[in-house]
Amino acid sequence: MSKFKVVVDQEKCIGCNTCPLIDPETFEMDATTYKAKVKAQPETITENVKTAISSCPVTAISIVEESN
């Protein structure tokens, strides 16, 4: 069974705050680095997650499949 994980590439993230504005349940800004991070892994890939991924100006957000 495959499971997924939402990942923010800290090297690419420019801290534009777009993803937390679109999906505050999944993303938040790190108070130290001023970059986005995953606040909580979603149970499913919601429309908000998809919109946050497609709205990232530097394509720093991705979905990684994990095998159990």
N, CA, C and O atoms as a Maestro MAE file, in Angstrom:
{
 s_m_m2io_version
 :::
 2.0.0
}

f_m_ct {
 s_m_title
 :::
 protein
 m_atom[272] {
  # First column is atom index #
  i_m_mmod_type
  r_m_x_coord
  r_m_y_coord
  r_m_z_coord
  i_m_residue_number
  s_m_chain_name
  s_m_pdb_residue_name
  s_m_pdb_atom_name
  i_m_atomic_number
  :::
  1 25 0.840 -1.190 0.000 1 A "MET " " N  " 7
  2 3 0.000 0.000 0.000 1 A "MET " " CA " 6
  3 2 0.879 1.245 0.000 1 A "MET " " C  " 6
  4 15 1.828 1.339 0.778 1 A "MET " " O  " 8
  5 25 0.571 2.179 -0.853 2 A "SER " " N  " 7
  6 3 1.334 3.425 -0.934 2 A "SER " " CA " 6
  7 2 0.659 4.516 -0.126 2 A "SER " " C  " 6
  8 15 -0.566 4.634 -0.100 2 A "SER " " O  " 8
  9 25 1.481 5.299 0.525 3 A "LYS " " N  " 7
  10 3 1.013 6.462 1.257 3 A "LYS " " CA " 6
  11 2 1.793 7.649 0.712 3 A "LYS " " C  " 6
  12 15 2.849 7.479 0.104 3 A "LYS " " O  " 8
  13 25 1.283 8.823 0.926 4 A "PHE " " N  " 7
  14 3 1.949 10.011 0.413 4 A "PHE " " CA " 6
  15 2 2.381 10.920 1.553 4 A "PHE " " C  " 6
  16 15 1.926 10.790 2.689 4 A "PHE " " O  " 8
  17 25 3.265 11.836 1.216 5 A "LYS " " N  " 7
  18 3 3.741 12.834 2.165 5 A "LYS " " CA " 6
  19 2 3.912 14.142 1.399 5 A "LYS " " C  " 6
  20 15 4.498 14.158 0.317 5 A "LYS " " O  " 8
  21 25 3.406 15.232 1.955 6 A "VAL " " N  " 7
  22 3 3.590 16.557 1.369 6 A "VAL " " CA " 6
  23 2 4.910 17.108 1.907 6 A "VAL " " C  " 6
  24 15 5.162 17.081 3.112 6 A "VAL " " O  " 8
  25 25 5.747 17.608 0.997 7 A "VAL " " N  " 7
  26 3 7.083 18.069 1.371 7 A "VAL " " CA " 6
  27 2 7.316 19.476 0.826 7 A "VAL " " C  " 6
  28 15 6.956 19.781 -0.311 7 A "VAL " " O  " 8
  29 25 7.925 20.329 1.654 8 A "VAL " " N  " 7
  30 3 8.349 21.661 1.210 8 A "VAL " " CA " 6
  31 2 9.873 21.650 1.155 8 A "VAL " " C  " 6
  32 15 10.534 21.421 2.168 8 A "VAL " " O  " 8
  33 25 10.423 21.897 -0.019 9 A "ASP " " N  " 7
  34 3 11.873 21.956 -0.211 9 A "ASP " " CA " 6
  35 2 12.373 23.288 0.347 9 A "ASP " " C  " 6
  36 15 12.129 24.347 -0.232 9 A "ASP " " O  " 8
  37 25 13.070 23.221 1.471 10 A "GLN " " N  " 7
  38 3 13.541 24.432 2.140 10 A "GLN " " CA " 6
  39 2 14.597 25.184 1.333 10 A "GLN " " C  " 6
  40 15 14.766 26.391 1.502 10 A "GLN " " O  " 8
  41 25 15.301 24.478 0.466 11 A "GLU " " N  " 7
  42 3 16.299 25.126 -0.394 11 A "GLU " " CA " 6
  43 2 15.626 26.015 -1.441 11 A "GLU " " C  " 6
  44 15 16.146 27.074 -1.792 11 A "GLU " " O  " 8
  45 25 14.473 25.579 -1.934 12 A "LYS " " N  " 7
  46 3 13.760 26.328 -2.979 12 A "LYS " " CA " 6
  47 2 12.830 27.401 -2.428 12 A "LYS " " C  " 6
  48 15 12.641 28.439 -3.063 12 A "LYS " " O  " 8
  49 25 12.245 27.164 -1.252 13 A "CYS " " N  " 7
  50 3 11.225 28.060 -0.704 13 A "CYS " " CA " 6
  51 2 11.780 29.474 -0.520 13 A "CYS " " C  " 6
  52 15 12.870 29.668 0.017 13 A "CYS " " O  " 8
  53 25 10.997 30.454 -0.981 14 A "ILE " " N  " 7
  54 3 11.392 31.863 -0.849 14 A "ILE " " CA " 6
  55 2 10.577 32.592 0.223 14 A "ILE " " C  " 6
  56 15 10.729 33.800 0.406 14 A "ILE " " O  " 8
  57 25 9.720 31.864 0.926 15 A "GLY " " N  " 7
  58 3 8.953 32.457 2.016 15 A "GLY " " CA " 6
  59 2 7.887 33.438 1.584 15 A "GLY " " C  " 6
  60 15 7.645 34.429 2.275 15 A "GLY " " O  " 8
  61 25 7.247 33.187 0.462 16 A "CYS " " N  " 7
  62 3 6.244 34.128 -0.060 16 A "CYS " " CA " 6
  63 2 4.905 34.058 0.683 16 A "CYS " " C  " 6
  64 15 4.061 34.938 0.513 16 A "CYS " " O  " 8
  65 25 4.702 33.024 1.502 17 A "ASN " " N  " 7
  66 3 3.506 32.866 2.340 17 A "ASN " " CA " 6
  67 2 2.250 32.473 1.555 17 A "ASN " " C  " 6
  68 15 1.145 32.547 2.094 17 A "ASN " " O  " 8
  69 25 2.395 32.065 0.317 18 A "THR " " N  " 7
  70 3 1.234 31.700 -0.491 18 A "THR " " CA " 6
  71 2 0.567 30.428 0.018 18 A "THR " " C  " 6
  72 15 -0.653 30.401 0.182 18 A "THR " " O  " 8
  73 25 1.335 29.384 0.270 19 A "CYS " " N  " 7
  74 3 0.723 28.102 0.653 19 A "CYS " " CA " 6
  75 2 -0.040 28.165 1.982 19 A "CYS " " C  " 6
  76 15 -1.123 27.587 2.069 19 A "CYS " " O  " 8
  77 25 0.476 28.844 3.030 20 A "PRO " " N  " 7
  78 3 -0.329 28.938 4.249 20 A "PRO " " CA " 6
  79 2 -1.614 29.751 4.072 20 A "PRO " " C  " 6
  80 15 -2.612 29.494 4.745 20 A "PRO " " O  " 8
  81 25 -1.588 30.723 3.175 21 A "LEU " " N  " 7
  82 3 -2.804 31.496 2.912 21 A "LEU " " CA " 6
  83 2 -3.852 30.637 2.213 21 A "LEU " " C  " 6
  84 15 -5.047 30.771 2.478 21 A "LEU " " O  " 8
  85 25 -3.407 29.755 1.320 22 A "ILE " " N  " 7
  86 3 -4.327 28.879 0.594 22 A "ILE " " CA " 6
  87 2 -4.810 27.731 1.470 22 A "ILE " " C  " 6
  88 15 -5.996 27.400 1.462 22 A "ILE " " O  " 8
  89 25 -3.898 27.121 2.226 23 A "ASP " " N  " 7
  90 3 -4.244 25.949 3.042 23 A "ASP " " CA " 6
  91 2 -3.584 26.026 4.420 23 A "ASP " " C  " 6
  92 15 -2.564 25.377 4.653 23 A "ASP " " O  " 8
  93 25 -4.157 26.817 5.334 24 A "PRO " " N  " 7
  94 3 -3.564 26.981 6.665 24 A "PRO " " CA " 6
  95 2 -3.619 25.730 7.539 24 A "PRO " " C  " 6
  96 15 -2.932 25.659 8.559 24 A "PRO " " O  " 8
  97 25 -4.426 24.746 7.154 25 A "GLU " " N  " 7
  98 3 -4.465 23.496 7.915 25 A "GLU " " CA " 6
  99 2 -3.246 22.626 7.629 25 A "GLU " " C  " 6
  100 15 -2.847 21.819 8.469 25 A "GLU " " O  " 8
  101 25 -2.656 22.786 6.451 26 A "THR " " N  " 7
  102 3 -1.517 21.956 6.051 26 A "THR " " CA " 6
  103 2 -0.187 22.684 6.172 26 A "THR " " C  " 6
  104 15 0.819 22.074 6.535 26 A "THR " " O  " 8
  105 25 -0.167 23.979 5.873 27 A "PHE " " N  " 7
  106 3 1.088 24.730 5.824 27 A "PHE " " CA " 6
  107 2 1.110 25.870 6.837 27 A "PHE " " C  " 6
  108 15 0.073 26.419 7.207 27 A "PHE " " O  " 8
  109 25 2.330 26.212 7.275 28 A "GLU " " N  " 7
  110 3 2.541 27.372 8.131 28 A "GLU " " CA " 6
  111 2 3.929 27.927 7.845 28 A "GLU " " C  " 6
  112 15 4.766 27.256 7.241 28 A "GLU " " O  " 8
  113 25 4.161 29.143 8.282 29 A "MET " " N  " 7
  114 3 5.473 29.754 8.110 29 A "MET " " CA " 6
  115 2 6.317 29.477 9.348 29 A "MET " " C  " 6
  116 15 5.833 29.582 10.475 29 A "MET " " O  " 8
  117 25 7.567 29.127 9.134 30 A "ASP " " N  " 7
  118 3 8.500 28.884 10.226 30 A "ASP " " CA " 6
  119 2 8.962 30.238 10.762 30 A "ASP " " C  " 6
  120 15 9.446 31.076 10.001 30 A "ASP " " O  " 8
  121 25 8.817 30.450 12.054 31 A "ALA " " N  " 7
  122 3 9.147 31.734 12.671 31 A "ALA " " CA " 6
  123 2 10.647 32.021 12.674 31 A "ALA " " C  " 6
  124 15 11.053 33.175 12.812 31 A "ALA " " O  " 8
  125 25 11.465 30.994 12.526 32 A "THR " " N  " 7
  126 3 12.914 31.171 12.531 32 A "THR " " CA " 6
  127 2 13.479 31.387 11.133 32 A "THR " " C  " 6
  128 15 14.284 32.291 10.911 32 A "THR " " O  " 8
  129 25 13.047 30.545 10.187 33 A "THR " " N  " 7
  130 3 13.599 30.615 8.825 33 A "THR " " CA " 6
  131 2 12.781 31.500 7.899 33 A "THR " " C  " 6
  132 15 13.249 31.879 6.825 33 A "THR " " O  " 8
  133 25 11.558 31.833 8.309 34 A "TYR " " N  " 7
  134 3 10.620 32.612 7.485 34 A "TYR " " CA " 6
  135 2 10.293 31.904 6.168 34 A "TYR " " C  " 6
  136 15 10.017 32.543 5.153 34 A "TYR " " O  " 8
  137 25 10.331 30.572 6.212 35 A "LYS " " N  " 7
  138 3 9.971 29.754 5.060 35 A "LYS " " CA " 6
  139 2 8.794 28.871 5.436 35 A "LYS " " C  " 6
  140 15 8.534 28.624 6.614 35 A "LYS " " O  " 8
  141 25 8.089 28.399 4.421 36 A "ALA " " N  " 7
  142 3 6.929 27.542 4.663 36 A "ALA " " CA " 6
  143 2 7.375 26.161 5.124 36 A "ALA " " C  " 6
  144 15 8.453 25.683 4.770 36 A "ALA " " O  " 8
  145 25 6.520 25.538 5.919 37 A "LYS " " N  " 7
  146 3 6.750 24.156 6.328 37 A "LYS " " CA " 6
  147 2 5.397 23.473 6.452 37 A "LYS " " C  " 6
  148 15 4.357 24.129 6.514 37 A "LYS " " O  " 8
  149 25 5.428 22.154 6.487 38 A "VAL " " N  " 7
  150 3 4.197 21.391 6.636 38 A "VAL " " CA " 6
  151 2 3.814 21.407 8.109 38 A "VAL " " C  " 6
  152 15 4.580 20.971 8.969 38 A "VAL " " O  " 8
  153 25 2.642 21.906 8.378 39 A "LYS " " N  " 7
  154 3 2.105 21.995 9.741 39 A "LYS " " CA " 6
  155 2 1.547 20.644 10.167 39 A "LYS " " C  " 6
  156 15 1.796 20.175 11.278 39 A "LYS " " O  " 8
  157 25 0.785 20.023 9.259 40 A "ALA " " N  " 7
  158 3 0.174 18.715 9.520 40 A "ALA " " CA " 6
  159 2 -0.020 17.997 8.190 40 A "ALA " " C  " 6
  160 15 -0.535 18.576 7.234 40 A "ALA " " O  " 8
  161 25 0.391 16.745 8.137 41 A "GLN " " N  " 7
  162 3 0.196 15.964 6.915 41 A "GLN " " CA " 6
  163 2 -1.299 15.721 6.713 41 A "GLN " " C  " 6
  164 15 -1.980 15.254 7.626 41 A "GLN " " O  " 8
  165 25 -1.808 16.033 5.532 42 A "PRO " " N  " 7
  166 3 -3.235 15.809 5.279 42 A "PRO " " CA " 6
  167 2 -3.553 14.329 5.111 42 A "PRO " " C  " 6
  168 15 -2.702 13.543 4.696 42 A "PRO " " O  " 8
  169 25 -4.781 13.961 5.437 43 A "GLU " " N  " 7
  170 3 -5.241 12.574 5.261 43 A "GLU " " CA " 6
  171 2 -5.371 12.236 3.782 43 A "GLU " " C  " 6
  172 15 -5.073 11.119 3.362 43 A "GLU " " O  " 8
  173 25 -5.820 13.211 2.999 44 A "THR " " N  " 7
  174 3 -5.988 13.045 1.554 44 A "THR " " CA " 6
  175 2 -5.447 14.286 0.853 44 A "THR " " C  " 6
  176 15 -5.227 15.327 1.471 44 A "THR " " O  " 8
  177 25 -5.240 14.147 -0.443 45 A "ILE " " N  " 7
  178 3 -4.798 15.298 -1.232 45 A "ILE " " CA " 6
  179 2 -6.043 16.116 -1.586 45 A "ILE " " C  " 6
  180 15 -6.790 15.768 -2.502 45 A "ILE " " O  " 8
  181 25 -6.249 17.193 -0.855 46 A "THR " " N  " 7
  182 3 -7.428 18.036 -1.050 46 A "THR " " CA " 6
  183 2 -7.193 19.031 -2.187 46 A "THR " " C  " 6
  184 15 -6.073 19.180 -2.676 46 A "THR " " O  " 8
  185 25 -8.250 19.695 -2.593 47 A "GLU " " N  " 7
  186 3 -8.131 20.742 -3.610 47 A "GLU " " CA " 6
  187 2 -7.229 21.870 -3.114 47 A "GLU " " C  " 6
  188 15 -6.483 22.458 -3.898 47 A "GLU " " O  " 8
  189 25 -7.294 22.176 -1.809 48 A "ASN " " N  " 7
  190 3 -6.434 23.227 -1.255 48 A "ASN " " CA " 6
  191 2 -4.960 22.853 -1.356 48 A "ASN " " C  " 6
  192 15 -4.123 23.702 -1.665 48 A "ASN " " O  " 8
  193 25 -4.638 21.588 -1.096 49 A "VAL " " N  " 7
  194 3 -3.250 21.135 -1.220 49 A "VAL " " CA " 6
  195 2 -2.800 21.261 -2.675 49 A "VAL " " C  " 6
  196 15 -1.712 21.765 -2.955 49 A "VAL " " O  " 8
  197 25 -3.639 20.801 -3.591 50 A "LYS " " N  " 7
  198 3 -3.309 20.892 -5.023 50 A "LYS " " CA " 6
  199 2 -3.118 22.345 -5.450 50 A "LYS " " C  " 6
  200 15 -2.197 22.656 -6.205 50 A "LYS " " O  " 8
  201 25 -3.983 23.229 -4.971 51 A "THR " " N  " 7
  202 3 -3.883 24.649 -5.317 51 A "THR " " CA " 6
  203 2 -2.607 25.257 -4.744 51 A "THR " " C  " 6
  204 15 -1.936 26.038 -5.418 51 A "THR " " O  " 8
  205 25 -2.270 24.907 -3.512 52 A "ALA " " N  " 7
  206 3 -1.037 25.412 -2.900 52 A "ALA " " CA " 6
  207 2 0.187 24.959 -3.694 52 A "ALA " " C  " 6
  208 15 1.108 25.744 -3.921 52 A "ALA " " O  " 8
  209 25 0.195 23.694 -4.114 53 A "ILE " " N  " 7
  210 3 1.316 23.170 -4.898 53 A "ILE " " CA " 6
  211 2 1.438 23.915 -6.221 53 A "ILE " " C  " 6
  212 15 2.528 24.342 -6.601 53 A "ILE " " O  " 8
  213 25 0.332 24.067 -6.912 54 A "SER " " N  " 7
  214 3 0.382 24.719 -8.228 54 A "SER " " CA " 6
  215 2 0.617 26.227 -8.127 54 A "SER " " C  " 6
  216 15 1.048 26.849 -9.098 54 A "SER " " O  " 8
  217 25 0.340 26.816 -6.971 55 A "SER " " N  " 7
  218 3 0.518 28.258 -6.792 55 A "SER " " CA " 6
  219 2 1.913 28.642 -6.324 55 A "SER " " C  " 6
  220 15 2.262 29.822 -6.338 55 A "SER " " O  " 8
  221 25 2.704 27.681 -5.917 56 A "CYS " " N  " 7
  222 3 4.059 27.983 -5.438 56 A "CYS " " CA " 6
  223 2 4.893 28.519 -6.602 56 A "CYS " " C  " 6
  224 15 5.066 27.826 -7.605 56 A "CYS " " O  " 8
  225 25 5.412 29.745 -6.480 57 A "PRO " " N  " 7
  226 3 6.134 30.348 -7.605 57 A "PRO " " CA " 6
  227 2 7.480 29.698 -7.912 57 A "PRO " " C  " 6
  228 15 8.035 29.905 -8.991 57 A "PRO " " O  " 8
  229 25 8.007 28.915 -6.976 58 A "VAL " " N  " 7
  230 3 9.317 28.279 -7.188 58 A "VAL " " CA " 6
  231 2 9.234 26.753 -7.144 58 A "VAL " " C  " 6
  232 15 10.256 26.077 -7.018 58 A "VAL " " O  " 8
  233 25 8.036 26.218 -7.247 59 A "THR " " N  " 7
  234 3 7.778 24.762 -7.217 59 A "THR " " CA " 6
  235 2 8.512 24.052 -6.075 59 A "THR " " C  " 6
  236 15 9.171 23.032 -6.276 59 A "THR " " O  " 8
  237 25 8.378 24.617 -4.882 60 A "ALA " " N  " 7
  238 3 9.047 24.050 -3.712 60 A "ALA " " CA " 6
  239 2 8.227 22.972 -3.012 60 A "ALA " " C  " 6
  240 15 8.748 22.279 -2.138 60 A "ALA " " O  " 8
  241 25 6.963 22.818 -3.375 61 A "ILE " " N  " 7
  242 3 6.084 21.856 -2.705 61 A "ILE " " CA " 6
  243 2 5.857 20.661 -3.618 61 A "ILE " " C  " 6
  244 15 5.592 20.812 -4.811 61 A "ILE " " O  " 8
  245 25 5.966 19.475 -3.038 62 A "SER " " N  " 7
  246 3 5.727 18.265 -3.823 62 A "SER " " CA " 6
  247 2 5.044 17.208 -2.966 62 A "SER " " C  " 6
  248 15 4.981 17.306 -1.740 62 A "SER " " O  " 8
  249 25 4.539 16.199 -3.654 63 A "ILE " " N  " 7
  250 3 3.945 15.044 -2.989 63 A "ILE " " CA " 6
  251 2 4.863 13.864 -3.260 63 A "ILE " " C  " 6
  252 15 5.163 13.549 -4.411 63 A "ILE " " O  " 8
  253 25 5.303 13.219 -2.198 64 A "VAL " " N  " 7
  254 3 6.207 12.083 -2.300 64 A "VAL " " CA " 6
  255 2 5.457 10.838 -1.867 64 A "VAL " " C  " 6
  256 15 4.827 10.824 -0.810 64 A "VAL " " O  " 8
  257 25 5.522 9.793 -2.679 65 A "GLU " " N  " 7
  258 3 4.883 8.532 -2.307 65 A "GLU " " CA " 6
  259 2 5.818 7.738 -1.417 65 A "GLU " " C  " 6
  260 15 7.024 7.668 -1.653 65 A "GLU " " O  " 8
  261 25 5.236 7.142 -0.388 66 A "GLU " " N  " 7
  262 3 5.990 6.286 0.519 66 A "GLU " " CA " 6
  263 2 5.383 4.898 0.476 66 A "GLU " " C  " 6
  264 15 4.160 4.756 0.480 66 A "GLU " " O  " 8
  265 25 6.211 3.885 0.436 67 A "SER " " N  " 7
  266 3 5.716 2.512 0.472 67 A "SER " " CA " 6
  267 2 5.769 2.002 1.898 67 A "SER " " C  " 6
  268 15 6.734 2.241 2.624 67 A "SER " " O  " 8
  269 25 4.719 1.295 2.291 68 A "ASN " " N  " 7
  270 3 4.682 0.734 3.650 68 A "ASN " " CA " 6
  271 2 5.276 -0.644 3.669 68 A "ASN " " C  " 6
  272 15 5.332 -1.278 4.723 68 A "ASN " " O  " 8
  :::
 }
 m_bond[271] {
  # First column is bond index #
  i_m_from
  i_m_to
  i_m_order
  :::
  1 1 2 1
  2 2 3 1
  3 3 4 2
  4 3 5 1
  5 5 6 1
  6 6 7 1
  7 7 8 2
  8 7 9 1
  9 9 10 1
  10 10 11 1
  11 11 12 2
  12 11 13 1
  13 13 14 1
  14 14 15 1
  15 15 16 2
  16 15 17 1
  17 17 18 1
  18 18 19 1
  19 19 20 2
  20 19 21 1
  21 21 22 1
  22 22 23 1
  23 23 24 2
  24 23 25 1
  25 25 26 1
  26 26 27 1
  27 27 28 2
  28 27 29 1
  29 29 30 1
  30 30 31 1
  31 31 32 2
  32 31 33 1
  33 33 34 1
  34 34 35 1
  35 35 36 2
  36 35 37 1
  37 37 38 1
  38 38 39 1
  39 39 40 2
  40 39 41 1
  41 41 42 1
  42 42 43 1
  43 43 44 2
  44 43 45 1
  45 45 46 1
  46 46 47 1
  47 47 48 2
  48 47 49 1
  49 49 50 1
  50 50 51 1
  51 51 52 2
  52 51 53 1
  53 53 54 1
  54 54 55 1
  55 55 56 2
  56 55 57 1
  57 57 58 1
  58 58 59 1
  59 59 60 2
  60 59 61 1
  61 61 62 1
  62 62 63 1
  63 63 64 2
  64 63 65 1
  65 65 66 1
  66 66 67 1
  67 67 68 2
  68 67 69 1
  69 69 70 1
  70 70 71 1
  71 71 72 2
  72 71 73 1
  73 73 74 1
  74 74 75 1
  75 75 76 2
  76 75 77 1
  77 77 78 1
  78 78 79 1
  79 79 80 2
  80 79 81 1
  81 81 82 1
  82 82 83 1
  83 83 84 2
  84 83 85 1
  85 85 86 1
  86 86 87 1
  87 87 88 2
  88 87 89 1
  89 89 90 1
  90 90 91 1
  91 91 92 2
  92 91 93 1
  93 93 94 1
  94 94 95 1
  95 95 96 2
  96 95 97 1
  97 97 98 1
  98 98 99 1
  99 99 100 2
  100 99 101 1
  101 101 102 1
  102 102 103 1
  103 103 104 2
  104 103 105 1
  105 105 106 1
  106 106 107 1
  107 107 108 2
  108 107 109 1
  109 109 110 1
  110 110 111 1
  111 111 112 2
  112 111 113 1
  113 113 114 1
  114 114 115 1
  115 115 116 2
  116 115 117 1
  117 117 118 1
  118 118 119 1
  119 119 120 2
  120 119 121 1
  121 121 122 1
  122 122 123 1
  123 123 124 2
  124 123 125 1
  125 125 126 1
  126 126 127 1
  127 127 128 2
  128 127 129 1
  129 129 130 1
  130 130 131 1
  131 131 132 2
  132 131 133 1
  133 133 134 1
  134 134 135 1
  135 135 136 2
  136 135 137 1
  137 137 138 1
  138 138 139 1
  139 139 140 2
  140 139 141 1
  141 141 142 1
  142 142 143 1
  143 143 144 2
  144 143 145 1
  145 145 146 1
  146 146 147 1
  147 147 148 2
  148 147 149 1
  149 149 150 1
  150 150 151 1
  151 151 152 2
  152 151 153 1
  153 153 154 1
  154 154 155 1
  155 155 156 2
  156 155 157 1
  157 157 158 1
  158 158 159 1
  159 159 160 2
  160 159 161 1
  161 161 162 1
  162 162 163 1
  163 163 164 2
  164 163 165 1
  165 165 166 1
  166 166 167 1
  167 167 168 2
  168 167 169 1
  169 169 170 1
  170 170 171 1
  171 171 172 2
  172 171 173 1
  173 173 174 1
  174 174 175 1
  175 175 176 2
  176 175 177 1
  177 177 178 1
  178 178 179 1
  179 179 180 2
  180 179 181 1
  181 181 182 1
  182 182 183 1
  183 183 184 2
  184 183 185 1
  185 185 186 1
  186 186 187 1
  187 187 188 2
  188 187 189 1
  189 189 190 1
  190 190 191 1
  191 191 192 2
  192 191 193 1
  193 193 194 1
  194 194 195 1
  195 195 196 2
  196 195 197 1
  197 197 198 1
  198 198 199 1
  199 199 200 2
  200 199 201 1
  201 201 202 1
  202 202 203 1
  203 203 204 2
  204 203 205 1
  205 205 206 1
  206 206 207 1
  207 207 208 2
  208 207 209 1
  209 209 210 1
  210 210 211 1
  211 211 212 2
  212 211 213 1
  213 213 214 1
  214 214 215 1
  215 215 216 2
  216 215 217 1
  217 217 218 1
  218 218 219 1
  219 219 220 2
  220 219 221 1
  221 221 222 1
  222 222 223 1
  223 223 224 2
  224 223 225 1
  225 225 226 1
  226 226 227 1
  227 227 228 2
  228 227 229 1
  229 229 230 1
  230 230 231 1
  231 231 232 2
  232 231 233 1
  233 233 234 1
  234 234 235 1
  235 235 236 2
  236 235 237 1
  237 237 238 1
  238 238 239 1
  239 239 240 2
  240 239 241 1
  241 241 242 1
  242 242 243 1
  243 243 244 2
  244 243 245 1
  245 245 246 1
  246 246 247 1
  247 247 248 2
  248 247 249 1
  249 249 250 1
  250 250 251 1
  251 251 252 2
  252 251 253 1
  253 253 254 1
  254 254 255 1
  255 255 256 2
  256 255 257 1
  257 257 258 1
  258 258 259 1
  259 259 260 2
  260 259 261 1
  261 261 262 1
  262 262 263 1
  263 263 264 2
  264 263 265 1
  265 265 266 1
  266 266 267 1
  267 267 268 2
  268 267 269 1
  269 269 270 1
  270 270 271 1
  271 271 272 2
  :::
 }
}
